[in-house]
């Protein structure tokens, strides 16, 4: 027997059917990599992200006290988890404690959306642990909750880029308007310290080609909240720098068109151009520059991905082995992925609901 969620979103069953696993719920969600538009997307400019092959699994079981991987769960250290738990627990009592166990191959704090994947997978697992046919979440509701959790952790400045990509999978396009040639999925709004932002979220299925993404990890941790605040401070000090944000927006639009046409040479070119502006904005680092320079001779294009300051760069390439070797020789640790992979998946749910009053 399997328990399953009846809800579908745009024909996309998020939690279609699942296996049973005693008193546990397990869900997984993919890492993401931004091809165009990081930072600018926080200010409403378009951006494109890809769900990667690398994933994270969250398994939850009932427990006497809250823990994550054997350590106490501290609200200050895990603000997104704290936010999600309280958002999904609808009763007035304190949420029943759970033991949360996280596994997977997404490097943490490296710009690949590990915290969004954790929020999304945890959201799916929590939902399964209290699921009945009325309350199960669809992908819109799930990515919305995960987005609010990310915004809480990023002082109110978070685009829905990471959480939408991790929820929906494939290739996700965010824009301030509905984009032609993409499948519109939902609208997202957030009140940020700089005012209300609205994003239209789409998915895109570009023509297939034999291209790969090689991610190069600098091993340097730079928190997203810090990097996002750095850009906000630069704009406050010099409001004219909004032109750099807008320039990233027009490159994203050009890159999106190239993706829709299956013109991967032009996609790579736009990625490299996008990087130059990010560098100028002050969000690159010496380590990122070294890995990007190493990748470029065998790649169609390369840039930092995510919030920068450290973390990862990404190269689009037809020669993944050569590009990966060049990045490793320059001191980076690499991951290789094809473009577009499945989104949030419920792997197993409990025989009986265990997370309710
Ligand atoms: C982080 O992966 C991407 C940023 O644009 C922040 C955000 O979109 O919330 C830097």
mmCIF file of C-alpha atoms and ligand atoms in Angstrom:
data_model
loop_
_atom_site.group_PDB
_atom_site.id
_atom_site.type_symbol
_atom_site.label_atom_id
_atom_site.label_comp_id
_atom_site.label_asym_id
_atom_site.label_seq_id
_atom_site.Cartn_x
_atom_site.Cartn_y
_atom_site.Cartn_z
ATOM 1 C CA UNK A 1 0.000 0.000 0.000
ATOM 2 C CA UNK A 2 1.175 3.542 -0.613
ATOM 3 C CA UNK A 3 -0.194 6.798 0.732
ATOM 4 C CA UNK A 4 -0.160 9.590 -1.780
ATOM 5 C CA UNK A 5 -0.991 13.199 -2.270
ATOM 6 C CA UNK A 6 -3.961 13.810 -4.494
ATOM 7 C CA UNK A 7 -2.998 17.363 -5.422
ATOM 8 C CA UNK A 8 -1.286 18.157 -8.679
ATOM 9 C CA UNK A 9 0.076 21.467 -9.859
ATOM 10 C CA UNK A 10 -0.046 22.315 -13.559
ATOM 11 C CA UNK A 11 -0.095 18.586 -14.266
ATOM 12 C CA UNK A 12 3.081 18.148 -12.224
ATOM 13 C CA UNK A 13 2.464 15.738 -9.327
ATOM 14 C CA UNK A 14 4.893 16.859 -6.650
ATOM 15 C CA UNK A 15 4.276 14.095 -4.171
ATOM 16 C CA UNK A 16 2.790 11.537 -6.519
ATOM 17 C CA UNK A 17 3.200 8.287 -4.611
ATOM 18 C CA UNK A 18 5.698 7.178 -2.062
ATOM 19 C CA UNK A 19 6.915 4.127 -0.240
ATOM 20 C CA UNK A 20 6.174 3.540 3.441
ATOM 21 C CA UNK A 21 8.904 3.730 6.082
ATOM 22 C CA UNK A 22 7.492 3.031 9.564
ATOM 23 C CA UNK A 23 7.692 6.154 11.704
ATOM 24 C CA UNK A 24 9.710 8.272 9.263
ATOM 25 C CA UNK A 25 9.265 10.622 6.316
ATOM 26 C CA UNK A 26 12.023 11.169 3.747
ATOM 27 C CA UNK A 27 12.140 13.692 0.915
ATOM 28 C CA UNK A 28 14.840 14.941 -1.415
ATOM 29 C CA UNK A 29 15.480 18.147 -3.365
ATOM 30 C CA UNK A 30 18.149 19.199 -5.873
ATOM 31 C CA UNK A 31 20.944 21.748 -5.718
ATOM 32 C CA UNK A 32 20.682 24.673 -8.096
ATOM 33 C CA UNK A 33 23.064 26.704 -10.146
ATOM 34 C CA UNK A 34 22.293 30.195 -11.437
ATOM 35 C CA UNK A 35 23.181 30.703 -15.099
ATOM 36 C CA UNK A 36 22.226 34.388 -15.191
ATOM 37 C CA UNK A 37 20.965 37.098 -12.889
ATOM 38 C CA UNK A 38 22.050 36.435 -9.291
ATOM 39 C CA UNK A 39 21.870 39.530 -7.067
ATOM 40 C CA UNK A 40 19.956 41.452 -9.773
ATOM 41 C CA UNK A 41 17.018 39.052 -9.245
ATOM 42 C CA UNK A 42 16.673 40.359 -5.661
ATOM 43 C CA UNK A 43 15.791 43.730 -7.295
ATOM 44 C CA UNK A 44 13.242 42.196 -9.698
ATOM 45 C CA UNK A 45 15.512 41.621 -12.733
ATOM 46 C CA UNK A 46 15.194 38.337 -14.691
ATOM 47 C CA UNK A 47 17.321 35.319 -13.834
ATOM 48 C CA UNK A 48 17.721 31.719 -14.991
ATOM 49 C CA UNK A 49 18.644 28.755 -12.782
ATOM 50 C CA UNK A 50 19.105 25.044 -13.360
ATOM 51 C CA UNK A 51 18.363 22.095 -11.030
ATOM 52 C CA UNK A 52 21.549 20.035 -10.672
ATOM 53 C CA UNK A 53 22.115 16.287 -10.370
ATOM 54 C CA UNK A 54 23.454 16.777 -6.825
ATOM 55 C CA UNK A 55 20.707 16.323 -4.193
ATOM 56 C CA UNK A 56 20.029 16.428 -0.484
ATOM 57 C CA UNK A 57 17.763 14.022 1.472
ATOM 58 C CA UNK A 58 15.968 14.853 4.711
ATOM 59 C CA UNK A 59 14.619 12.067 6.948
ATOM 60 C CA UNK A 60 12.516 12.982 9.976
ATOM 61 C CA UNK A 61 11.412 10.756 12.846
ATOM 62 C CA UNK A 62 9.546 11.493 16.100
ATOM 63 C CA UNK A 63 11.922 12.226 19.018
ATOM 64 C CA UNK A 64 12.009 13.440 22.643
ATOM 65 C CA UNK A 65 13.724 16.725 21.694
ATOM 66 C CA UNK A 66 14.539 18.616 18.485
ATOM 67 C CA UNK A 67 17.829 17.663 16.839
ATOM 68 C CA UNK A 68 19.577 17.912 13.488
ATOM 69 C CA UNK A 69 22.144 15.234 12.684
ATOM 70 C CA UNK A 70 22.474 14.454 16.393
ATOM 71 C CA UNK A 71 23.007 18.074 17.589
ATOM 72 C CA UNK A 72 20.355 20.212 19.264
ATOM 73 C CA UNK A 73 18.366 22.313 16.856
ATOM 74 C CA UNK A 74 19.035 25.965 17.739
ATOM 75 C CA UNK A 75 16.584 28.472 16.235
ATOM 76 C CA UNK A 76 19.296 31.139 15.738
ATOM 77 C CA UNK A 77 21.594 28.736 13.908
ATOM 78 C CA UNK A 78 18.838 27.218 11.748
ATOM 79 C CA UNK A 79 16.383 30.098 11.232
ATOM 80 C CA UNK A 80 14.853 28.587 8.071
ATOM 81 C CA UNK A 81 14.125 25.258 9.782
ATOM 82 C CA UNK A 82 12.631 27.052 12.791
ATOM 83 C CA UNK A 83 10.476 29.163 10.469
ATOM 84 C CA UNK A 84 9.214 26.162 8.468
ATOM 85 C CA UNK A 85 8.394 24.059 11.500
ATOM 86 C CA UNK A 86 6.266 26.860 12.970
ATOM 87 C CA UNK A 87 4.644 27.655 9.608
ATOM 88 C CA UNK A 88 3.554 24.047 9.089
ATOM 89 C CA UNK A 89 2.519 23.397 12.694
ATOM 90 C CA UNK A 90 -0.938 24.906 12.719
ATOM 91 C CA UNK A 91 -1.965 24.215 16.346
ATOM 92 C CA UNK A 92 -1.456 26.457 19.367
ATOM 93 C CA UNK A 93 0.700 23.923 21.257
ATOM 94 C CA UNK A 94 4.487 23.723 20.761
ATOM 95 C CA UNK A 95 5.446 21.649 17.666
ATOM 96 C CA UNK A 96 6.130 17.996 18.508
ATOM 97 C CA UNK A 97 9.903 17.429 18.496
ATOM 98 C CA UNK A 98 11.538 15.577 15.633
ATOM 99 C CA UNK A 99 14.937 14.231 14.830
ATOM 100 C CA UNK A 100 16.096 15.612 11.450
ATOM 101 C CA UNK A 101 18.752 13.710 9.521
ATOM 102 C CA UNK A 102 20.327 15.289 6.412
ATOM 103 C CA UNK A 103 22.407 13.412 3.812
ATOM 104 C CA UNK A 104 23.435 14.088 0.222
ATOM 105 C CA UNK A 105 26.110 15.464 -2.060
ATOM 106 C CA UNK A 106 25.423 19.223 -2.122
ATOM 107 C CA UNK A 107 28.380 21.104 -0.640
ATOM 108 C CA UNK A 108 27.132 23.481 2.065
ATOM 109 C CA UNK A 109 27.466 27.274 1.940
ATOM 110 C CA UNK A 110 28.924 27.185 -1.561
ATOM 111 C CA UNK A 111 26.303 28.942 -3.698
ATOM 112 C CA UNK A 112 24.565 25.769 -4.874
ATOM 113 C CA UNK A 113 21.395 26.308 -2.865
ATOM 114 C CA UNK A 114 21.981 23.765 -0.100
ATOM 115 C CA UNK A 115 19.866 25.736 2.370
ATOM 116 C CA UNK A 116 16.992 26.086 -0.136
ATOM 117 C CA UNK A 117 17.183 22.339 -0.902
ATOM 118 C CA UNK A 118 17.096 21.663 2.845
ATOM 119 C CA UNK A 119 14.067 23.935 3.290
ATOM 120 C CA UNK A 120 12.223 22.356 0.345
ATOM 121 C CA UNK A 121 13.001 18.736 1.288
ATOM 122 C CA UNK A 122 12.175 19.385 4.950
ATOM 123 C CA UNK A 123 8.910 21.017 3.942
ATOM 124 C CA UNK A 124 7.970 17.935 1.864
ATOM 125 C CA UNK A 125 8.937 15.550 4.684
ATOM 126 C CA UNK A 126 7.074 17.558 7.363
ATOM 127 C CA UNK A 127 4.029 17.692 5.131
ATOM 128 C CA UNK A 128 4.137 13.917 4.598
ATOM 129 C CA UNK A 129 4.389 13.341 8.335
ATOM 130 C CA UNK A 130 1.064 15.127 8.869
ATOM 131 C CA UNK A 131 -0.410 14.439 5.432
ATOM 132 C CA UNK A 132 -3.979 13.690 4.692
ATOM 133 C CA UNK A 133 -5.798 14.394 1.476
ATOM 134 C CA UNK A 134 -6.854 17.889 2.671
ATOM 135 C CA UNK A 135 -3.599 19.354 3.862
ATOM 136 C CA UNK A 136 -0.932 18.099 1.471
ATOM 137 C CA UNK A 137 1.004 20.927 -0.165
ATOM 138 C CA UNK A 138 1.387 21.477 -3.888
ATOM 139 C CA UNK A 139 4.595 22.823 -5.443
ATOM 140 C CA UNK A 140 3.365 26.438 -5.327
ATOM 141 C CA UNK A 141 2.608 26.276 -1.585
ATOM 142 C CA UNK A 142 5.795 24.346 -0.835
ATOM 143 C CA UNK A 143 8.110 26.727 -2.658
ATOM 144 C CA UNK A 144 6.268 29.684 -1.079
ATOM 145 C CA UNK A 145 6.858 28.375 2.457
ATOM 146 C CA UNK A 146 10.491 27.579 1.679
ATOM 147 C CA UNK A 147 10.950 31.066 0.170
ATOM 148 C CA UNK A 148 9.614 32.765 3.308
ATOM 149 C CA UNK A 149 11.982 30.593 5.364
ATOM 150 C CA UNK A 150 14.928 31.727 3.189
ATOM 151 C CA UNK A 151 13.830 35.371 3.445
ATOM 152 C CA UNK A 152 13.763 35.056 7.251
ATOM 153 C CA UNK A 153 17.340 33.741 7.158
ATOM 154 C CA UNK A 154 18.483 36.521 4.738
ATOM 155 C CA UNK A 155 17.154 39.563 6.651
ATOM 156 C CA UNK A 156 14.125 39.863 4.381
ATOM 157 C CA UNK A 157 16.117 39.979 1.110
ATOM 158 C CA UNK A 158 15.685 36.718 -0.787
ATOM 159 C CA UNK A 159 14.441 36.060 -4.253
ATOM 160 C CA UNK A 160 12.392 32.880 -4.802
ATOM 161 C CA UNK A 161 15.099 31.673 -7.260
ATOM 162 C CA UNK A 162 16.708 28.932 -5.164
ATOM 163 C CA UNK A 163 13.545 27.586 -3.578
ATOM 164 C CA UNK A 164 11.536 27.581 -6.851
ATOM 165 C CA UNK A 165 14.308 25.743 -8.700
ATOM 166 C CA UNK A 166 14.730 23.199 -5.934
ATOM 167 C CA UNK A 167 10.963 22.617 -5.809
ATOM 168 C CA UNK A 168 10.162 22.548 -9.522
ATOM 169 C CA UNK A 169 13.417 21.135 -10.931
ATOM 170 C CA UNK A 170 14.365 21.544 -14.615
ATOM 171 C CA UNK A 171 15.269 25.059 -15.705
ATOM 172 C CA UNK A 172 13.528 27.922 -13.928
ATOM 173 C CA UNK A 173 13.153 31.502 -15.146
ATOM 174 C CA UNK A 174 12.264 34.408 -12.860
ATOM 175 C CA UNK A 175 11.196 37.745 -14.208
ATOM 176 C CA UNK A 176 9.231 40.862 -13.342
ATOM 177 C CA UNK A 177 6.858 39.956 -16.205
ATOM 178 C CA UNK A 178 5.447 36.837 -17.846
ATOM 179 C CA UNK A 179 8.053 35.750 -20.404
ATOM 180 C CA UNK A 180 7.170 34.443 -23.879
ATOM 181 C CA UNK A 181 8.488 31.008 -24.769
ATOM 182 C CA UNK A 182 8.467 29.792 -21.145
ATOM 183 C CA UNK A 183 5.770 27.994 -19.165
ATOM 184 C CA UNK A 184 4.468 30.354 -16.476
ATOM 185 C CA UNK A 185 3.942 28.482 -13.188
ATOM 186 C CA UNK A 186 3.194 30.972 -10.373
ATOM 187 C CA UNK A 187 3.670 34.523 -9.055
ATOM 188 C CA UNK A 188 5.632 35.291 -5.903
ATOM 189 C CA UNK A 189 5.705 38.506 -3.836
ATOM 190 C CA UNK A 190 7.853 39.593 -0.930
ATOM 191 C CA UNK A 191 8.085 42.784 1.124
ATOM 192 C CA UNK A 192 11.828 43.468 1.290
ATOM 193 C CA UNK A 193 13.573 46.334 3.146
ATOM 194 C CA UNK A 194 13.750 48.080 -0.279
ATOM 195 C CA UNK A 195 10.026 47.675 -1.006
ATOM 196 C CA UNK A 196 7.641 45.069 -2.390
ATOM 197 C CA UNK A 197 9.027 42.732 -5.074
ATOM 198 C CA UNK A 198 7.026 40.608 -7.497
ATOM 199 C CA UNK A 199 8.454 37.711 -9.498
ATOM 200 C CA UNK A 200 6.803 35.630 -12.212
ATOM 201 C CA UNK A 201 8.155 32.074 -12.060
ATOM 202 C CA UNK A 202 8.392 29.950 -15.199
ATOM 203 C CA UNK A 203 9.899 26.683 -16.332
ATOM 204 C CA UNK A 204 11.741 26.278 -19.606
ATOM 205 C CA UNK A 205 12.588 23.223 -21.696
ATOM 206 C CA UNK A 206 15.332 24.287 -24.122
ATOM 207 C CA UNK A 207 16.466 22.209 -27.112
ATOM 208 C CA UNK A 208 18.764 19.397 -25.933
ATOM 209 C CA UNK A 209 22.478 19.519 -26.674
ATOM 210 C CA UNK A 210 25.565 17.685 -25.502
ATOM 211 C CA UNK A 211 26.530 20.374 -22.965
ATOM 212 C CA UNK A 212 27.465 20.077 -19.297
ATOM 213 C CA UNK A 213 27.881 22.314 -16.301
ATOM 214 C CA UNK A 214 31.115 21.982 -14.361
ATOM 215 C CA UNK A 215 30.945 23.548 -10.908
ATOM 216 C CA UNK A 216 34.227 24.555 -9.300
ATOM 217 C CA UNK A 217 34.158 24.992 -5.532
ATOM 218 C CA UNK A 218 36.686 27.442 -4.059
ATOM 219 C CA UNK A 219 36.141 25.968 -0.581
ATOM 220 C CA UNK A 220 35.737 29.523 0.748
ATOM 221 C CA UNK A 221 32.486 30.082 2.663
ATOM 222 C CA UNK A 222 30.739 33.406 2.170
ATOM 223 C CA UNK A 223 27.228 33.600 3.657
ATOM 224 C CA UNK A 224 24.524 34.660 1.169
ATOM 225 C CA UNK A 225 23.035 37.119 3.677
ATOM 226 C CA UNK A 226 26.410 38.910 3.887
ATOM 227 C CA UNK A 227 26.851 39.077 0.086
ATOM 228 C CA UNK A 228 23.270 40.296 -0.453
ATOM 229 C CA UNK A 229 23.776 42.982 2.225
ATOM 230 C CA UNK A 230 27.046 44.012 0.523
ATOM 231 C CA UNK A 231 25.221 44.736 -2.761
ATOM 232 C CA UNK A 232 22.437 46.559 -0.877
ATOM 233 C CA UNK A 233 25.070 48.755 0.848
ATOM 234 C CA UNK A 234 26.807 49.486 -2.500
ATOM 235 C CA UNK A 235 23.474 50.603 -3.988
ATOM 236 C CA UNK A 236 22.643 52.728 -0.969
ATOM 237 C CA UNK A 237 26.038 54.430 -1.112
ATOM 238 C CA UNK A 238 25.690 55.068 -4.846
ATOM 239 C CA UNK A 239 22.129 54.719 -6.222
ATOM 240 C CA UNK A 240 23.453 55.008 -9.803
ATOM 241 C CA UNK A 241 24.832 51.504 -9.442
ATOM 242 C CA UNK A 242 21.284 50.302 -10.108
ATOM 243 C CA UNK A 243 22.439 50.561 -13.753
ATOM 244 C CA UNK A 244 24.758 47.590 -13.137
ATOM 245 C CA UNK A 245 21.787 45.629 -11.760
ATOM 246 C CA UNK A 246 19.787 46.556 -14.867
ATOM 247 C CA UNK A 247 22.693 45.575 -17.141
ATOM 248 C CA UNK A 248 22.674 42.115 -15.537
ATOM 249 C CA UNK A 249 18.931 42.020 -16.260
ATOM 250 C CA UNK A 250 19.459 42.649 -19.979
ATOM 251 C CA UNK A 251 22.217 40.022 -20.175
ATOM 252 C CA UNK A 252 19.850 37.535 -18.506
ATOM 253 C CA UNK A 253 17.240 38.302 -21.113
ATOM 254 C CA UNK A 254 19.776 37.735 -23.911
ATOM 255 C CA UNK A 255 20.960 34.513 -22.270
ATOM 256 C CA UNK A 256 17.379 33.324 -21.913
ATOM 257 C CA UNK A 257 16.723 33.905 -25.624
ATOM 258 C CA UNK A 258 19.914 31.984 -26.496
ATOM 259 C CA UNK A 259 18.760 29.076 -24.287
ATOM 260 C CA UNK A 260 15.326 29.065 -25.923
ATOM 261 C CA UNK A 261 17.040 28.927 -29.344
ATOM 262 C CA UNK A 262 19.395 26.154 -28.190
ATOM 263 C CA UNK A 263 22.329 28.436 -29.063
ATOM 264 C CA UNK A 264 24.706 27.258 -26.342
ATOM 265 C CA UNK A 265 27.683 29.235 -27.692
ATOM 266 C CA UNK A 266 25.667 32.405 -27.083
ATOM 267 C CA UNK A 267 24.538 31.091 -23.665
ATOM 268 C CA UNK A 268 28.200 30.693 -22.648
ATOM 269 C CA UNK A 269 29.062 34.129 -23.974
ATOM 270 C CA UNK A 270 26.263 35.734 -21.938
ATOM 271 C CA UNK A 271 27.431 33.860 -18.801
ATOM 272 C CA UNK A 272 30.939 35.298 -19.145
ATOM 273 C CA UNK A 273 29.542 38.789 -19.735
ATOM 274 C CA UNK A 274 27.318 38.446 -16.663
ATOM 275 C CA UNK A 275 30.400 37.572 -14.615
ATOM 276 C CA UNK A 276 32.200 40.785 -15.596
ATOM 277 C CA UNK A 277 29.407 42.874 -14.075
ATOM 278 C CA UNK A 278 29.244 40.732 -10.934
ATOM 279 C CA UNK A 279 32.995 41.210 -10.551
ATOM 280 C CA UNK A 280 32.565 44.955 -10.919
ATOM 281 C CA UNK A 281 29.826 44.892 -8.274
ATOM 282 C CA UNK A 282 32.410 43.481 -5.854
ATOM 283 C CA UNK A 283 30.964 39.998 -5.309
ATOM 284 C CA UNK A 284 33.739 37.934 -6.931
ATOM 285 C CA UNK A 285 36.957 36.848 -5.189
ATOM 286 C CA UNK A 286 40.542 36.001 -6.094
ATOM 287 C CA UNK A 287 39.799 32.278 -5.777
ATOM 288 C CA UNK A 288 36.757 32.515 -8.062
ATOM 289 C CA UNK A 289 38.746 34.478 -10.661
ATOM 290 C CA UNK A 290 41.488 31.810 -10.641
ATOM 291 C CA UNK A 291 39.010 28.970 -11.277
ATOM 292 C CA UNK A 292 37.114 30.916 -13.951
ATOM 293 C CA UNK A 293 40.343 31.718 -15.844
ATOM 294 C CA UNK A 294 41.354 28.044 -15.655
ATOM 295 C CA UNK A 295 38.001 26.889 -17.064
ATOM 296 C CA UNK A 296 37.597 29.360 -19.922
ATOM 297 C CA UNK A 297 40.016 27.808 -22.505
ATOM 298 C CA UNK A 298 37.855 24.641 -22.689
ATOM 299 C CA UNK A 299 34.454 26.189 -21.912
ATOM 300 C CA UNK A 300 31.736 28.090 -23.773
ATOM 301 C CA UNK A 301 31.544 30.519 -20.846
ATOM 302 C CA UNK A 302 32.096 30.748 -17.099
ATOM 303 C CA UNK A 303 31.020 32.860 -14.144
ATOM 304 C CA UNK A 304 30.547 32.822 -10.403
ATOM 305 C CA UNK A 305 27.241 31.257 -9.404
ATOM 306 C CA UNK A 306 25.150 32.136 -6.355
ATOM 307 C CA UNK A 307 26.048 34.980 -4.084
ATOM 308 C CA UNK A 308 29.835 34.903 -4.682
ATOM 309 C CA UNK A 309 32.611 36.083 -2.369
ATOM 310 C CA UNK A 310 33.701 32.439 -2.418
ATOM 311 C CA UNK A 311 31.549 29.403 -3.031
ATOM 312 C CA UNK A 312 31.341 28.103 -6.599
ATOM 313 C CA UNK A 313 31.918 29.122 -10.182
ATOM 314 C CA UNK A 314 30.189 27.410 -13.096
ATOM 315 C CA UNK A 315 31.434 26.661 -16.590
ATOM 316 C CA UNK A 316 29.253 25.630 -19.525
ATOM 317 C CA UNK A 317 31.223 23.158 -21.599
ATOM 318 C CA UNK A 318 31.174 20.459 -24.251
ATOM 319 C CA UNK A 319 34.369 18.990 -22.729
ATOM 320 C CA UNK A 320 33.433 18.298 -19.099
ATOM 321 C CA UNK A 321 36.479 16.130 -18.361
ATOM 322 C CA UNK A 322 38.979 18.709 -19.663
ATOM 323 C CA UNK A 323 37.217 21.639 -17.980
ATOM 324 C CA UNK A 324 36.970 19.756 -14.701
ATOM 325 C CA UNK A 325 40.664 18.816 -14.780
ATOM 326 C CA UNK A 326 41.690 22.417 -15.476
ATOM 327 C CA UNK A 327 39.617 23.678 -12.529
ATOM 328 C CA UNK A 328 41.013 21.000 -10.206
ATOM 329 C CA UNK A 329 44.587 21.836 -11.265
ATOM 330 C CA UNK A 330 43.853 25.442 -10.296
ATOM 331 C CA UNK A 331 42.789 24.308 -6.802
ATOM 332 C CA UNK A 332 39.008 23.874 -7.132
ATOM 333 C CA UNK A 333 36.898 20.842 -6.273
ATOM 334 C CA UNK A 334 34.535 19.998 -9.105
ATOM 335 C CA UNK A 335 31.092 18.552 -9.689
ATOM 336 C CA UNK A 336 29.632 17.819 -13.106
ATOM 337 C CA UNK A 337 25.951 17.969 -13.962
ATOM 338 C CA UNK A 338 23.713 17.997 -16.977
ATOM 339 C CA UNK A 339 21.234 20.870 -17.304
ATOM 340 C CA UNK A 340 17.860 20.370 -15.630
ATOM 341 C CA UNK A 341 17.059 17.572 -13.172
ATOM 342 C CA UNK A 342 13.995 16.493 -11.142
ATOM 343 C CA UNK A 343 12.673 18.781 -8.412
ATOM 344 C CA UNK A 344 11.419 17.921 -4.909
ATOM 345 C CA UNK A 345 10.529 14.275 -4.467
ATOM 346 C CA UNK A 346 8.903 12.487 -1.576
ATOM 347 C CA UNK A 347 10.826 9.257 -1.145
ATOM 348 C CA UNK A 348 8.958 7.614 1.729
ATOM 349 C CA UNK A 349 6.212 8.504 4.166
ATOM 350 C CA UNK A 350 5.099 7.030 7.485
ATOM 351 C CA UNK A 351 2.401 4.341 7.832
ATOM 352 C CA UNK A 352 0.498 6.712 10.134
ATOM 353 C CA UNK A 353 0.774 10.489 10.480
ATOM 354 C CA UNK A 354 3.069 11.274 13.437
ATOM 355 C CA UNK A 355 3.341 15.060 13.401
ATOM 356 C CA UNK A 356 0.056 16.518 14.618
ATOM 357 C CA UNK A 357 -1.596 17.321 17.928
HETATM 358 C C1 LIG B 1 21.762 33.262 -4.105
HETATM 359 O O1 LIG B 1 21.817 31.916 -4.576
HETATM 360 C C2 LIG B 1 21.235 34.151 -5.166
HETATM 361 C C3 LIG B 1 21.144 35.624 -4.784
HETATM 362 O O2 LIG B 1 20.619 36.302 -5.932
HETATM 363 C C4 LIG B 1 20.243 35.835 -3.585
HETATM 364 C C5 LIG B 1 18.777 35.580 -3.875
HETATM 365 O O3 LIG B 1 18.364 35.464 -5.031
HETATM 366 O O4 LIG B 1 18.014 35.517 -2.876
HETATM 367 C C6 LIG B 1 22.506 36.225 -4.483
#
